[in-house]
Coordinates of C-alpha atoms and ligand atoms in Angstrom, one line a residue:
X1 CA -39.0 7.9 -7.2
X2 CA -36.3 6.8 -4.7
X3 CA -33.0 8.3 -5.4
X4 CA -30.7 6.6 -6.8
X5 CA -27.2 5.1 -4.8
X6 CA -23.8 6.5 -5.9
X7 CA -20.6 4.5 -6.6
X8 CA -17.9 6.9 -6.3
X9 CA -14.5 5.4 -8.4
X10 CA -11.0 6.7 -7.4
X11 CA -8.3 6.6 -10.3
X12 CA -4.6 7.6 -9.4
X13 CA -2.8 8.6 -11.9
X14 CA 0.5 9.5 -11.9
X15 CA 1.8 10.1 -16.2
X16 CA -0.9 8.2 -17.8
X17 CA -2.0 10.4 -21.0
X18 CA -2.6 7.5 -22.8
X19 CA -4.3 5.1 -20.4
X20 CA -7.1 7.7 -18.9
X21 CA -9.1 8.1 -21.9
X22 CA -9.1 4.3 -21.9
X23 CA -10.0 3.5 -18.9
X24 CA -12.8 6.1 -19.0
X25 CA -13.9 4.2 -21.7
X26 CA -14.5 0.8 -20.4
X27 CA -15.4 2.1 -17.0
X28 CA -18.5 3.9 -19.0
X29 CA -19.1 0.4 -20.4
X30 CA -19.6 -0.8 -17.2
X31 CA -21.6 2.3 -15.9
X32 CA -24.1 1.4 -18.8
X33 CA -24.7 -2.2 -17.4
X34 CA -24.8 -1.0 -13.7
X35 CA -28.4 1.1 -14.3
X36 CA -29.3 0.9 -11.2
X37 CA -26.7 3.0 -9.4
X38 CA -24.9 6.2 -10.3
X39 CA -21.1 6.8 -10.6
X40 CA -19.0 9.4 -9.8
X41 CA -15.3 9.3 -11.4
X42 CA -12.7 10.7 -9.3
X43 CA -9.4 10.9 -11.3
X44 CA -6.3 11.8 -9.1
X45 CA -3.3 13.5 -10.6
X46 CA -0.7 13.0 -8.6
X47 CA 1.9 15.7 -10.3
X48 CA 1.6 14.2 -13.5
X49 CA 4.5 15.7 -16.0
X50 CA 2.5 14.7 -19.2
X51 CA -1.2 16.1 -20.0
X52 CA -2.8 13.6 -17.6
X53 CA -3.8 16.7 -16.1
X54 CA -5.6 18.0 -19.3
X55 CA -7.3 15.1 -20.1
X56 CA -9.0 14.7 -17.2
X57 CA -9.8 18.6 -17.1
X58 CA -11.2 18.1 -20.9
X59 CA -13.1 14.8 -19.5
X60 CA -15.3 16.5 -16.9
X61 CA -16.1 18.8 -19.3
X62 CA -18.0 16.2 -21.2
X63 CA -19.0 14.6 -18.1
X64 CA -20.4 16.3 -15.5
X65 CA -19.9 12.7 -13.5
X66 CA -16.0 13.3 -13.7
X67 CA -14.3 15.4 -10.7
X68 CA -10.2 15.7 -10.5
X69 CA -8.1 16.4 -7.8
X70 CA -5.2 17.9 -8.8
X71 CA -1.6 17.5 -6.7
X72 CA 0.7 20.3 -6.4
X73 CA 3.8 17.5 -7.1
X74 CA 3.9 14.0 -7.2
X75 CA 3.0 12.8 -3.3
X76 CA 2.5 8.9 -4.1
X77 CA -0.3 6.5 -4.5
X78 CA -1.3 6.6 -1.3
X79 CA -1.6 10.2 -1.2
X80 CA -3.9 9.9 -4.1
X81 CA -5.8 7.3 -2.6
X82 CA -6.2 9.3 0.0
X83 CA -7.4 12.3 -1.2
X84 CA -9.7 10.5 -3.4
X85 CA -11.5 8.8 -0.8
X86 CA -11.6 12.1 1.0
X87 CA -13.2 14.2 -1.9
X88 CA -15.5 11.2 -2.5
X89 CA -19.4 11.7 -2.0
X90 CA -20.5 8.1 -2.9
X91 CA -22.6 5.7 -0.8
X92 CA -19.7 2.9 -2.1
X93 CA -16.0 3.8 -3.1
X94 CA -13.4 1.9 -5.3
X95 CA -10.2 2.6 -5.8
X96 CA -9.0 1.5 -9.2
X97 CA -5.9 1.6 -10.9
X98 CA -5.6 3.7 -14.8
X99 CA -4.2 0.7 -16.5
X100 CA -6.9 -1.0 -16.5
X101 CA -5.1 -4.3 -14.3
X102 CA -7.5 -4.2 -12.1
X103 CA -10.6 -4.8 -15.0
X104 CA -13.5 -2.6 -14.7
X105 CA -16.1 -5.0 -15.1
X106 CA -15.6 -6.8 -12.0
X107 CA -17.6 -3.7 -10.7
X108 CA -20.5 -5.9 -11.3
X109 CA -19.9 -8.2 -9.5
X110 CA -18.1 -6.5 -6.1
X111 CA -21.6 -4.4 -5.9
X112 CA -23.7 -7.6 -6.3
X113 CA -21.5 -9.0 -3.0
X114 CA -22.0 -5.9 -1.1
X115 CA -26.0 -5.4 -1.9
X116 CA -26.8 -9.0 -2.0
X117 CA -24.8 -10.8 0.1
X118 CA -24.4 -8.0 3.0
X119 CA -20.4 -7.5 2.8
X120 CA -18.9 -4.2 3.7
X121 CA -16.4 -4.8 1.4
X122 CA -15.3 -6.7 -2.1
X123 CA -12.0 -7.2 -3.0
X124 CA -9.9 -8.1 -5.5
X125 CA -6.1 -10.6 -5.1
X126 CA -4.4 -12.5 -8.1
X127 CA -2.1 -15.3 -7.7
X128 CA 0.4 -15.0 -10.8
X129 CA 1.7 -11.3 -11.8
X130 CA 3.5 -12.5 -15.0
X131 CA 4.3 -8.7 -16.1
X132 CA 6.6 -8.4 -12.9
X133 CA 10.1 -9.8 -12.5
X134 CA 11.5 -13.2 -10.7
X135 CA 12.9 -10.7 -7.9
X136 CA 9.8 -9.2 -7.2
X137 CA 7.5 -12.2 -7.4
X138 CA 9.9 -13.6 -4.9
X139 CA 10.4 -10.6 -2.4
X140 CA 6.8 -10.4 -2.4
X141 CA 6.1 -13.8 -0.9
X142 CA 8.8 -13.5 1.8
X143 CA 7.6 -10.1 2.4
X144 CA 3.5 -11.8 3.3
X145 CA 4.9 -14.0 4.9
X146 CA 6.6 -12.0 7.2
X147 CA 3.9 -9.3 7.8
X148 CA 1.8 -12.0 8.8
X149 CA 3.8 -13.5 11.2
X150 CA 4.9 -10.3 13.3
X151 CA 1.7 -8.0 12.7
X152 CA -1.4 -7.6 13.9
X153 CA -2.9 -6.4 10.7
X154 CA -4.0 -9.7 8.6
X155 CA -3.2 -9.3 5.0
X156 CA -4.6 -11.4 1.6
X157 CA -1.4 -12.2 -0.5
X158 CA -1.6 -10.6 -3.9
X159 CA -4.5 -8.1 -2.7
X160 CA -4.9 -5.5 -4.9
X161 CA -6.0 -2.0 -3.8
X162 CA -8.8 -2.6 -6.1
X163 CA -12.1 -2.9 -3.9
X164 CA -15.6 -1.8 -3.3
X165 CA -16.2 -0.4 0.0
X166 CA -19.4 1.0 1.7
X167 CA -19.2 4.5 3.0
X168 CA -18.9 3.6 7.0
X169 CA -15.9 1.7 6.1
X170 CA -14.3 4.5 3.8
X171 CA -14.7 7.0 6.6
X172 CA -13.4 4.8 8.8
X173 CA -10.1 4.6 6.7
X174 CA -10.7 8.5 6.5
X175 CA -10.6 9.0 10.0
X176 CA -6.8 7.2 10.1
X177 CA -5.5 10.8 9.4
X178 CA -1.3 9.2 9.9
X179 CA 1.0 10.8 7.3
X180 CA 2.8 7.2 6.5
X181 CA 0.1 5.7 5.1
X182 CA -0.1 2.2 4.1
X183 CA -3.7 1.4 3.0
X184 CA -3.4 -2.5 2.4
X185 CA -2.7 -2.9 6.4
X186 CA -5.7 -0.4 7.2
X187 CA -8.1 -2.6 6.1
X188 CA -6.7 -6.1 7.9
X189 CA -6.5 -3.8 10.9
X190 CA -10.1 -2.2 10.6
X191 CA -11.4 -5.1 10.1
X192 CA -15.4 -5.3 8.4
X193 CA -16.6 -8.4 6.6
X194 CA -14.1 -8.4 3.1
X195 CA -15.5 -10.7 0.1
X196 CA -12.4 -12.0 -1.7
X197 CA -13.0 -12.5 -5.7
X198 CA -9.6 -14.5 -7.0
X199 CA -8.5 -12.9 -10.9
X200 CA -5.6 -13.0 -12.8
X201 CA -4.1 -9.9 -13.0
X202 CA -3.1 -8.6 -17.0
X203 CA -0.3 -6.7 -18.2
X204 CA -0.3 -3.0 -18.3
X205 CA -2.0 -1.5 -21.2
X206 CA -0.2 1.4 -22.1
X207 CA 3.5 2.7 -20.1
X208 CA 5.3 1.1 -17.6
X209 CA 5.1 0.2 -13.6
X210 CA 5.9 3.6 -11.7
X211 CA 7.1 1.6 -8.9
X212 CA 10.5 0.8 -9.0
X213 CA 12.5 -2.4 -6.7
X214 CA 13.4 0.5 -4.9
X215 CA 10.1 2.1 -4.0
X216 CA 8.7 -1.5 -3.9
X217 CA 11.2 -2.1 -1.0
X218 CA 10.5 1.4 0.9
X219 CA 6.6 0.5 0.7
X220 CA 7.0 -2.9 1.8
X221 CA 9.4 -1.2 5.2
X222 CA 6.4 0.8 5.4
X223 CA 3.8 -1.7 5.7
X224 CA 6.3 -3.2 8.5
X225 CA 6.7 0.0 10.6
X226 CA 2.9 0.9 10.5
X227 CA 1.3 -2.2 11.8
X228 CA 4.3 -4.2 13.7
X229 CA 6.6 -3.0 16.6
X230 CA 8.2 -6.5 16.4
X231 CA 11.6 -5.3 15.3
X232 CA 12.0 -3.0 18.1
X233 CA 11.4 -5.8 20.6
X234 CA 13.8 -8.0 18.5
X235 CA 17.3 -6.5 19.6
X236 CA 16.2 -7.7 23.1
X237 CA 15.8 -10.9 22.9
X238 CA 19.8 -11.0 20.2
X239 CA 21.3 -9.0 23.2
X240 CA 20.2 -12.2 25.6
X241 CA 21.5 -13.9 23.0
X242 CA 25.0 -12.4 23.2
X243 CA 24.8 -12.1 26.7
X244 CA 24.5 -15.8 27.3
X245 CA 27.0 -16.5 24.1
X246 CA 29.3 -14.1 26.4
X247 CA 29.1 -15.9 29.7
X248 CA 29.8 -19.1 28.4
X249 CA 32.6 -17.5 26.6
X250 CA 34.2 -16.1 30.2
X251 CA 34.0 -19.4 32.0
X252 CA 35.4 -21.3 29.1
X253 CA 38.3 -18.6 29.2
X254 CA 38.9 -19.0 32.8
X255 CA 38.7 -22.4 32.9
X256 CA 41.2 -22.3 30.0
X257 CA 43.3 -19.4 31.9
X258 CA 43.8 -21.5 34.9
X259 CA 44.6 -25.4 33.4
X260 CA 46.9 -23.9 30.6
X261 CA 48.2 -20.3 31.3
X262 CA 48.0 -16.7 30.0
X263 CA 49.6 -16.7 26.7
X264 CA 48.3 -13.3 25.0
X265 CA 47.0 -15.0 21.0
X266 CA 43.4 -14.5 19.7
X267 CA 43.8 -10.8 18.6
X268 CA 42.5 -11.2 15.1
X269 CA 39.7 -13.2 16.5
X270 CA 38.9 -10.5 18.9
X271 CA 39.1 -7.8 16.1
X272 CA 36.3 -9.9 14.0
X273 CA 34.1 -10.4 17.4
X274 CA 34.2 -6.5 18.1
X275 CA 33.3 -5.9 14.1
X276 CA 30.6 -8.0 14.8
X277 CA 29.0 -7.0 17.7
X278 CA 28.9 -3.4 16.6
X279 CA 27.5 -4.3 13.4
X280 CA 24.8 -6.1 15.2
X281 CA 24.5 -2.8 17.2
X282 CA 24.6 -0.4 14.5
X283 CA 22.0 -2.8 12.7
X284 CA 19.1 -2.8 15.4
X285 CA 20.0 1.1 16.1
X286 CA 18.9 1.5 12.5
X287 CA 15.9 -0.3 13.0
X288 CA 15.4 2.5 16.0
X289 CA 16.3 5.2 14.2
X290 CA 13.6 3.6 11.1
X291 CA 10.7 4.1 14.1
X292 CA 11.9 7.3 15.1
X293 CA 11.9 9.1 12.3
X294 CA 7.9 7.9 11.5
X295 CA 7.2 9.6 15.3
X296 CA 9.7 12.8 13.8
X297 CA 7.3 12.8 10.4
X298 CA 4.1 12.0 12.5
X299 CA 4.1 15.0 15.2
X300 CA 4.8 17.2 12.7
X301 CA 1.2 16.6 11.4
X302 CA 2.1 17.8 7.7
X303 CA -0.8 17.3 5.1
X304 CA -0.3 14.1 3.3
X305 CA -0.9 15.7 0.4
X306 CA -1.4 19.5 -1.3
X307 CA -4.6 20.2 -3.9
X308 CA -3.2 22.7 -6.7
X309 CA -7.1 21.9 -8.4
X310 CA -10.3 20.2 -7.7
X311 CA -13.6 20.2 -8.8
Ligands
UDP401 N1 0.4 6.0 -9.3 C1 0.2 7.3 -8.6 N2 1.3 7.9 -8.1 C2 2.6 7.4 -8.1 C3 2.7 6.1 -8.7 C4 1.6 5.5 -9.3 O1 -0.9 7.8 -8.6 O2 3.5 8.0 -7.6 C5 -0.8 5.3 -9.9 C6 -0.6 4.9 -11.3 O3 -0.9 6.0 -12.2 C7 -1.5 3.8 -11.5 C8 -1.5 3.1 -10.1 O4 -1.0 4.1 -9.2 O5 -2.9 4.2 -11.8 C9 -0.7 1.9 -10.1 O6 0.6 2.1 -10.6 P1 1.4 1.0 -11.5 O7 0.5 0.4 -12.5 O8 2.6 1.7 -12.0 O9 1.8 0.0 -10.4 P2 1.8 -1.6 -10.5 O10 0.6 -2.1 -11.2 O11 3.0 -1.9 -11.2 O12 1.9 -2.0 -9.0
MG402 MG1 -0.3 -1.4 -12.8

């Protein structure tokens, strides 16, 4: 008999005691209908403070198809998804998240795209998130729109990291060993041929969002910096700006100087120029500093994450 191919499914979970044993439940559902293939369940505790830890332990004690990594603290989602696709042994990977938004079932049909239609890849974007807030609907379009137009690392608005991927394409993202990871631009900016399957996204199950506007906002600075050098090259082209804004300034001044006088005036107009300028300065220096310190984290090669547990 041939052997069987594996599907390898990577959960983060960061706090999610009552989601896992939920999610185990309707991805076994799925498992059931997908008879042709075997699973592997990779569940990821990212320094869970609850007994997400536990459960999972408990789990693959049932299940010999259930492995955990365990995190020494909490390192992030991407962390997590890294490690999982790391530790994962199957011939496709998913990544999935606990709370069952991104629905199990879909399984189905992202391995039917990949074995049938000869993609290297299936995923998953919504259009409406009507859990999240006005704020971060709104950010969120700016933010695509953006990425797309200074990076070179095309992204799906509203792509989930839900996704079925074939093995050469996880180890690809494997071999991208950087320690700010942002894992939506890695695939725009592996490339492979992506099948995109539209859904509409439900609201969380069980517990809340972990990622605050704040985090939001560091991840989406994140996906900038990785995959976009555009800022850096943007304080050029505002000092040519100034410099021309300048020289027109000086001839107007002289011109003025020499048809009407000297008189000294203009000081708080001067004061509000030199605020100005050195705000603009201080601004794009940050923007420097922002690039720097990814180099500063980068050469120091630290491990993006650190396994207390695995099996
Ligand atoms: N998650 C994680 N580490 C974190 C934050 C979140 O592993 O530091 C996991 C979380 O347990 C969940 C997934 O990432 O399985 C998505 O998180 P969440 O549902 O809070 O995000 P949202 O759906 O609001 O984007
Ligand atoms: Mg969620």
């Amino acid at each position: 008999m041939e052997k069987k191919e594996k599907i390898s499914i990577i959960v983060p979970c960061y706090n999610e005691e009552q989601s896992i044993p939920i999610f185990y439940k309707e991805i076994c559902k799925v498992s059931e209908k997908m008879e042709e293939v075997d699973f592997e369940y990779i569940f990821v505790d990212d320094g869970s403070k609850d007994k997400s830890f536990e459960i999972m332990k408990d789990l693959s004690k049932q299940d010999k198809r259930v492995r955990y990594v365990s995190f020494s603290r909490n390192f992030g989602k991407e962390a997590g998804m890294y490690a999982g696709l790391s530790e994962s042994t199957g011939d496709f990977v998913a990544i999935m998240d606990v709370d069952l938004q991104d629905p199990p079932e879909k399984l189905i049909d992202m391995y039917k795209g990949i074995k049938e239609e000869g993609y290297d890849c299936v995923a998953l974007y919504t259009t409406s998130h009507e859990g999240y807030s006005f704020i971060r609907k709104s950010l969120t379009n700016i933010w695509y729109k953006l990425i797309d137009k200074i990076s070179n690392s095309k992204q799906m608005p509203g792509a989930r990291d839900f996704r079925l991927m074939t093995r050469q394409m996880v180890d690809t993202i494997i071999s991208m060993k950087e320690y700010n990871r942002y894992t939506k631009g890695f695939y725009g900016y592996i490339g492979f041929k992506t099948k995109w399957l539209k859904y509409q996204a439900p609201d969380r199950e069980h517990g809340e969002s972990k990622f605050k506007l704040k985090s939001l906002i560091k991840y989406a600075i994140e996906g900038i910096v990785s995959f976009s050098t555009t800022p850096l090259i943007l304080s050029a082209y505002v000092g040519l700006l100034f410099c021309f804004i300048s020289f027109i300034a000086i001839i107007f001044i002289i011109v003025k100087t020499l048809l009407y006088g000297d008189p000294t005036s203009g000081w708080p107009s001067m004061a509000c120029i030199i605020m100005f300028v050195g705000g603009v300065q201080l601004f794009f220096l940050g923007i420097i500093g922002t690039y720097i310190s990814r180099i500063y984290l980068e050469v120091k090669e630290r491990p993006v994450y650190i396994i207390k547990e695995k099996k």
